[in-house]
Amino acid sequence: MKNASIFILLFTAFQAQAQNIETTFPLKWKSKIGQTTYRTNILFDKNKIWIGSNGNTLEKNSKDELDAVFSIDPKTGNILEKIIPTWESKEEKEMPDTDVNGIAIDGNKLFFGTDAHILYCYDIAQKQFLWQYNTPTTNIGENYGNIESCPLLVDLNNDAEKDVVITVRGRGVVALNGKTGKTLWANILSKSDGAYLCSPVSVDVNNDQIPDIISGGWGLGMEDGENSGVNESHLYALDGKNGKTIWEFNLGSGLKSSPVIVRKAKKTAIMIATTYSWVYMLGLDGKVLYGVDFQLPDKEPYYGGISGLYGTPAITPNETMVIGSSWWSSDHDGLWIAHLLKAKLIGEGAYKNVEKNVRKFYVANRISASGVVGNITSKNWQIAIPTEKGELLIYDEKTRVLDRFKMPSGAECTPFLGDIDGDKKLELLIASYDGYLYCYELSVKKAKVFIGQFRQNNTNQAEIRLK
């Protein structure tokens, strides 16, 4: 690849004074929906906003009236429907915590999972549950079996109807028949509590015309006679027909981020961010195409610290990558920008990495959300991403300027960017730690959106198509 223009790697604790968000983006409405996380997605379907909630608190609570999926009027913010998970058990007297994170919609079917170890299929038109699936949780702790991810909807059995793939906390990956909720296959890959919080994605890696599943987490552990230790995390390609492992890639650290498919011309790559500072582009054979190093520098005050990457990288059409770090709760966290177009690669084989001088770091404290990309304040491609401390950061890739806006509260949920009320202007939806979903009006006319939501679409097939 040709050399890129040289950008100075800048680390600084200086922060320009953030202006109030409403001075630039008027508030259209706000709606009380409860707590959200970096694993929550916001959908727009059938002229309604849809979002799952962790309730009034992120703490375990078995009687939280906001544990639900909300349907919201996009023009007024009024709650149209609150879909409360059903629950029956002969063994337990009280309903467990029913926090909802990711959701998916296909036609009239709404899919969502809870911390009560259940995946639901709900008919939006008939307003009734069609089926539910209980995750495999035999003889393991209370957090195991939670469904923390966004369900992936993809046809795996060629019946012209989308099936459902979920990651199960501490266990692995399960594929279900979309019509019946019956198990197509299950691959139990872990016994580690923090494993399998990420959302899966699909791509055909073995050329059998059936999508295969990409997901990852900690392994089974040495005590189970496996080759991988419990603290080793892998990204797996699982055969879409039967769930068997096709290949695995050792991530070298934990995994909180979710994989994305990146297509450019006739080339396809799998993008994944590790917890410890690296973003990798992998070929469909699981081998490294190149890596991007977001490790903090060796010099003071960073001393080579890691950048804890929880969010999913976003990329503009011109290949500007953005990802936040969420590890230190200090000035060691912030926003990473990397201009990858024509950047030079150094090293060879599995050690081929993008040169470090194309990166820039902005101090912003913790960022767990993923970015959205569109024309936000101008016709340039811009990235918007909230911080946990309560700022909205907007980076313009053409001017290479970062603007900061003070929000009412911090957030880790990825925003939604799109025209939700038919006024031919974009709205920006932000779910905040204060329990409200905020709708802000943007002013750019005929604005374009490149990445408008977490996992890119309502079936959560996270795919980015570059020029």
Short mmCIF file of N, CA and C in Angstrom, two decimals, residues 332-426:
data_model
loop_
_atom_site.label_atom_id
_atom_site.label_comp_id
_atom_site.label_asym_id
_atom_site.label_seq_id
_atom_site.Cartn_x
_atom_site.Cartn_y
_atom_site.Cartn_z
N HIS A 332 -6.90 8.37 30.84
CA HIS A 332 -6.30 7.34 30.01
C HIS A 332 -7.33 6.74 29.05
N ASP A 333 -8.61 7.08 29.23
CA ASP A 333 -9.66 6.65 28.32
C ASP A 333 -10.04 7.80 27.40
N GLY A 334 -10.61 7.46 26.26
CA GLY A 334 -11.03 8.50 25.33
C GLY A 334 -11.40 7.93 23.98
N LEU A 335 -11.21 8.75 22.95
CA LEU A 335 -11.63 8.42 21.59
C LEU A 335 -10.41 8.26 20.69
N TRP A 336 -10.34 7.12 20.01
CA TRP A 336 -9.30 6.86 19.03
C TRP A 336 -9.84 7.11 17.62
N ILE A 337 -9.05 7.83 16.82
CA ILE A 337 -9.34 8.02 15.40
C ILE A 337 -8.15 7.48 14.62
N ALA A 338 -8.40 6.71 13.57
CA ALA A 338 -7.33 6.21 12.71
C ALA A 338 -7.74 6.37 11.25
N HIS A 339 -6.94 7.09 10.48
CA HIS A 339 -7.20 7.28 9.05
C HIS A 339 -6.48 6.17 8.28
N LEU A 340 -7.23 5.16 7.88
CA LEU A 340 -6.64 3.95 7.33
C LEU A 340 -6.43 3.99 5.81
N LEU A 341 -7.13 4.88 5.11
CA LEU A 341 -7.04 4.91 3.65
C LEU A 341 -5.61 5.22 3.23
N LYS A 342 -5.01 4.32 2.47
CA LYS A 342 -3.64 4.44 1.97
C LYS A 342 -2.59 4.41 3.07
N ALA A 343 -2.98 4.01 4.26
CA ALA A 343 -2.00 3.91 5.34
C ALA A 343 -1.00 2.80 5.05
N LYS A 344 0.23 2.99 5.49
CA LYS A 344 1.29 2.02 5.25
C LYS A 344 1.17 0.86 6.23
N LEU A 345 1.40 -0.35 5.73
CA LEU A 345 1.44 -1.53 6.58
C LEU A 345 2.89 -1.90 6.85
N ILE A 346 3.19 -2.21 8.10
CA ILE A 346 4.53 -2.62 8.47
C ILE A 346 4.49 -4.05 9.00
N GLY A 347 5.60 -4.77 8.91
CA GLY A 347 5.62 -6.16 9.34
C GLY A 347 5.11 -7.08 8.26
N GLU A 348 5.06 -8.37 8.58
CA GLU A 348 4.65 -9.37 7.61
C GLU A 348 3.73 -10.40 8.25
N GLY A 349 2.94 -11.07 7.42
CA GLY A 349 2.09 -12.17 7.87
C GLY A 349 1.14 -11.75 8.96
N ALA A 350 1.09 -12.56 10.03
CA ALA A 350 0.19 -12.29 11.15
C ALA A 350 0.59 -11.04 11.91
N TYR A 351 1.78 -10.51 11.64
CA TYR A 351 2.27 -9.33 12.35
C TYR A 351 2.20 -8.08 11.48
N LYS A 352 1.42 -8.10 10.44
CA LYS A 352 1.27 -6.95 9.56
C LYS A 352 0.31 -5.95 10.20
N ASN A 353 0.81 -4.75 10.53
CA ASN A 353 0.04 -3.77 11.26
C ASN A 353 0.05 -2.42 10.55
N VAL A 354 -0.98 -1.64 10.80
CA VAL A 354 -1.05 -0.28 10.27
C VAL A 354 -0.07 0.59 11.05
N GLU A 355 0.67 1.45 10.34
CA GLU A 355 1.62 2.34 11.01
C GLU A 355 0.90 3.21 12.04
N LYS A 356 1.58 3.47 13.15
CA LYS A 356 0.95 4.13 14.28
C LYS A 356 0.68 5.61 14.05
N ASN A 357 1.40 6.23 13.12
CA ASN A 357 1.26 7.68 12.98
C ASN A 357 -0.02 8.12 12.27
N VAL A 358 -0.90 7.18 11.93
CA VAL A 358 -2.20 7.56 11.37
C VAL A 358 -3.26 7.67 12.46
N ARG A 359 -2.87 7.41 13.72
CA ARG A 359 -3.83 7.42 14.82
C ARG A 359 -3.80 8.76 15.56
N LYS A 360 -4.91 9.07 16.20
CA LYS A 360 -4.99 10.23 17.07
C LYS A 360 -5.90 9.90 18.23
N PHE A 361 -5.55 10.37 19.42
CA PHE A 361 -6.29 10.05 20.64
C PHE A 361 -6.81 11.33 21.28
N TYR A 362 -8.10 11.33 21.64
CA TYR A 362 -8.72 12.46 22.32
C TYR A 362 -9.16 12.01 23.71
N VAL A 363 -8.66 12.67 24.73
CA VAL A 363 -9.07 12.35 26.10
C VAL A 363 -10.55 12.65 26.27
N ALA A 364 -11.30 11.68 26.79
CA ALA A 364 -12.75 11.89 26.96
C ALA A 364 -13.32 11.01 28.06
N ASN A 365 -12.46 10.36 28.84
CA ASN A 365 -12.89 9.39 29.84
C ASN A 365 -13.56 8.21 29.14
N ARG A 366 -14.36 7.43 29.84
CA ARG A 366 -14.83 6.15 29.31
C ARG A 366 -15.80 6.30 28.14
N ILE A 367 -15.57 5.48 27.10
CA ILE A 367 -16.48 5.37 25.97
C ILE A 367 -16.70 3.90 25.68
N SER A 368 -17.93 3.42 25.91
CA SER A 368 -18.28 2.03 25.63
C SER A 368 -19.19 1.90 24.41
N ALA A 369 -19.84 2.99 24.03
CA ALA A 369 -20.75 2.98 22.88
C ALA A 369 -19.96 2.81 21.59
N SER A 370 -20.66 2.43 20.55
CA SER A 370 -20.11 2.43 19.20
C SER A 370 -20.58 3.68 18.48
N GLY A 371 -19.87 4.09 17.45
CA GLY A 371 -20.20 5.32 16.75
C GLY A 371 -21.20 5.11 15.64
N VAL A 372 -21.94 6.19 15.31
CA VAL A 372 -22.77 6.25 14.11
C VAL A 372 -22.13 7.23 13.14
N VAL A 373 -22.39 7.04 11.83
CA VAL A 373 -21.71 7.82 10.80
C VAL A 373 -22.74 8.41 9.86
N GLY A 374 -22.64 9.72 9.62
CA GLY A 374 -23.54 10.38 8.69
C GLY A 374 -23.23 11.85 8.58
N ASN A 375 -24.14 12.60 7.90
CA ASN A 375 -24.03 14.06 7.81
C ASN A 375 -24.76 14.64 9.01
N ILE A 376 -24.03 15.01 10.03
CA ILE A 376 -24.65 15.40 11.30
C ILE A 376 -24.76 16.91 11.45
N THR A 377 -23.64 17.61 11.27
CA THR A 377 -23.69 19.08 11.29
C THR A 377 -23.24 19.67 9.95
N SER A 378 -22.79 18.83 9.02
CA SER A 378 -22.37 19.29 7.70
C SER A 378 -22.55 18.15 6.70
N LYS A 379 -22.24 18.41 5.45
CA LYS A 379 -22.34 17.38 4.41
C LYS A 379 -21.12 16.47 4.38
N ASN A 380 -20.16 16.70 5.28
CA ASN A 380 -19.01 15.80 5.39
C ASN A 380 -19.42 14.54 6.15
N TRP A 381 -18.63 13.49 5.99
CA TRP A 381 -18.85 12.31 6.82
C TRP A 381 -18.36 12.59 8.22
N GLN A 382 -19.25 12.37 9.18
CA GLN A 382 -18.95 12.65 10.57
C GLN A 382 -19.34 11.45 11.43
N ILE A 383 -18.62 11.30 12.54
CA ILE A 383 -18.89 10.22 13.49
C ILE A 383 -19.39 10.83 14.78
N ALA A 384 -20.50 10.30 15.31
CA ALA A 384 -21.03 10.75 16.61
C ALA A 384 -20.96 9.59 17.59
N ILE A 385 -20.50 9.90 18.81
CA ILE A 385 -20.38 8.86 19.83
C ILE A 385 -20.49 9.51 21.21
N PRO A 386 -21.29 8.96 22.12
CA PRO A 386 -21.44 9.52 23.47
C PRO A 386 -20.39 8.95 24.43
N THR A 387 -20.13 9.68 25.50
CA THR A 387 -19.24 9.21 26.54
C THR A 387 -20.04 8.87 27.80
N GLU A 388 -19.44 8.07 28.67
CA GLU A 388 -20.12 7.70 29.91
C GLU A 388 -20.18 8.86 30.89
N LYS A 389 -19.35 9.88 30.67
CA LYS A 389 -19.36 11.05 31.55
C LYS A 389 -20.35 12.13 31.11
N GLY A 390 -20.94 11.96 29.92
CA GLY A 390 -22.00 12.89 29.52
C GLY A 390 -21.65 13.88 28.44
N GLU A 391 -20.80 13.48 27.49
CA GLU A 391 -20.53 14.31 26.32
C GLU A 391 -20.89 13.56 25.05
N LEU A 392 -21.35 14.31 24.05
CA LEU A 392 -21.49 13.77 22.71
C LEU A 392 -20.32 14.30 21.89
N LEU A 393 -19.51 13.40 21.35
CA LEU A 393 -18.36 13.76 20.54
C LEU A 393 -18.71 13.59 19.06
N ILE A 394 -18.41 14.60 18.27
CA ILE A 394 -18.66 14.54 16.83
C ILE A 394 -17.36 14.86 16.11
N TYR A 395 -16.86 13.89 15.37
CA TYR A 395 -15.61 14.05 14.64
C TYR A 395 -15.89 14.16 13.15
N ASP A 396 -15.35 15.20 12.51
CA ASP A 396 -15.50 15.45 11.08
C ASP A 396 -14.24 14.96 10.38
N GLU A 397 -14.38 13.94 9.52
CA GLU A 397 -13.17 13.36 8.94
C GLU A 397 -12.52 14.27 7.91
N LYS A 398 -13.27 15.20 7.32
CA LYS A 398 -12.69 16.10 6.32
C LYS A 398 -11.91 17.22 6.97
N THR A 399 -12.52 17.87 7.96
CA THR A 399 -11.84 18.97 8.65
C THR A 399 -10.92 18.48 9.75
N ARG A 400 -11.15 17.24 10.20
CA ARG A 400 -10.39 16.61 11.28
C ARG A 400 -10.47 17.43 12.57
N VAL A 401 -11.70 17.87 12.81
CA VAL A 401 -12.01 18.62 14.03
C VAL A 401 -12.97 17.80 14.87
N LEU A 402 -12.75 17.82 16.19
CA LEU A 402 -13.66 17.15 17.13
C LEU A 402 -14.45 18.19 17.89
N ASP A 403 -15.79 18.12 17.81
CA ASP A 403 -16.67 19.00 18.59
C ASP A 403 -17.23 18.22 19.76
N ARG A 404 -17.43 18.92 20.88
CA ARG A 404 -17.95 18.31 22.10
C ARG A 404 -19.24 19.00 22.51
N PHE A 405 -20.22 18.19 22.92
CA PHE A 405 -21.50 18.72 23.36
C PHE A 405 -21.87 18.09 24.69
N LYS A 406 -22.29 18.92 25.63
CA LYS A 406 -22.67 18.44 26.95
C LYS A 406 -24.07 17.87 26.92
N MET A 407 -24.21 16.60 27.31
CA MET A 407 -25.51 15.93 27.35
C MET A 407 -26.08 15.98 28.77
N PRO A 408 -27.37 15.73 28.93
CA PRO A 408 -27.97 15.72 30.27
C PRO A 408 -27.39 14.64 31.18
N SER A 409 -26.87 13.57 30.58
CA SER A 409 -26.37 12.45 31.37
C SER A 409 -25.41 11.64 30.50
N GLY A 410 -24.60 10.81 31.14
CA GLY A 410 -23.72 9.92 30.40
C GLY A 410 -24.50 8.82 29.70
N ALA A 411 -23.83 8.14 28.78
CA ALA A 411 -24.48 7.07 28.01
C ALA A 411 -23.44 6.08 27.54
N GLU A 412 -23.84 4.82 27.43
CA GLU A 412 -22.99 3.81 26.79
C GLU A 412 -23.72 3.09 25.66
N CYS A 413 -24.98 3.39 25.48
CA CYS A 413 -25.76 2.82 24.39
C CYS A 413 -25.41 3.54 23.08
N THR A 414 -25.21 2.77 22.02
CA THR A 414 -24.95 3.36 20.71
C THR A 414 -26.18 4.16 20.25
N PRO A 415 -25.99 5.40 19.78
CA PRO A 415 -27.14 6.20 19.33
C PRO A 415 -27.80 5.62 18.08
N PHE A 416 -28.95 6.20 17.73
CA PHE A 416 -29.62 5.91 16.47
C PHE A 416 -29.63 7.19 15.65
N LEU A 417 -29.26 7.10 14.36
CA LEU A 417 -29.23 8.25 13.46
C LEU A 417 -30.10 7.95 12.25
N GLY A 418 -31.16 8.74 12.04
CA GLY A 418 -32.03 8.53 10.89
C GLY A 418 -33.23 9.46 10.93
N ASP A 419 -33.97 9.51 9.84
CA ASP A 419 -35.20 10.31 9.76
C ASP A 419 -36.35 9.43 10.27
N ILE A 420 -36.83 9.72 11.47
CA ILE A 420 -37.85 8.87 12.08
C ILE A 420 -39.26 9.47 11.99
N ASP A 421 -39.37 10.72 11.55
CA ASP A 421 -40.70 11.34 11.51
C ASP A 421 -41.09 11.87 10.13
N GLY A 422 -40.29 11.55 9.12
CA GLY A 422 -40.66 11.89 7.75
C GLY A 422 -40.51 13.36 7.39
N ASP A 423 -39.71 14.12 8.16
CA ASP A 423 -39.54 15.55 7.86
C ASP A 423 -38.34 15.81 6.96
N LYS A 424 -37.72 14.76 6.44
CA LYS A 424 -36.56 14.82 5.55
C LYS A 424 -35.33 15.41 6.22
N LYS A 425 -35.32 15.39 7.55
CA LYS A 425 -34.15 15.74 8.34
C LYS A 425 -33.88 14.59 9.30
N LEU A 426 -32.62 14.44 9.65
CA LEU A 426 -32.26 13.36 10.54
C LEU A 426 -32.55 13.72 11.99
#
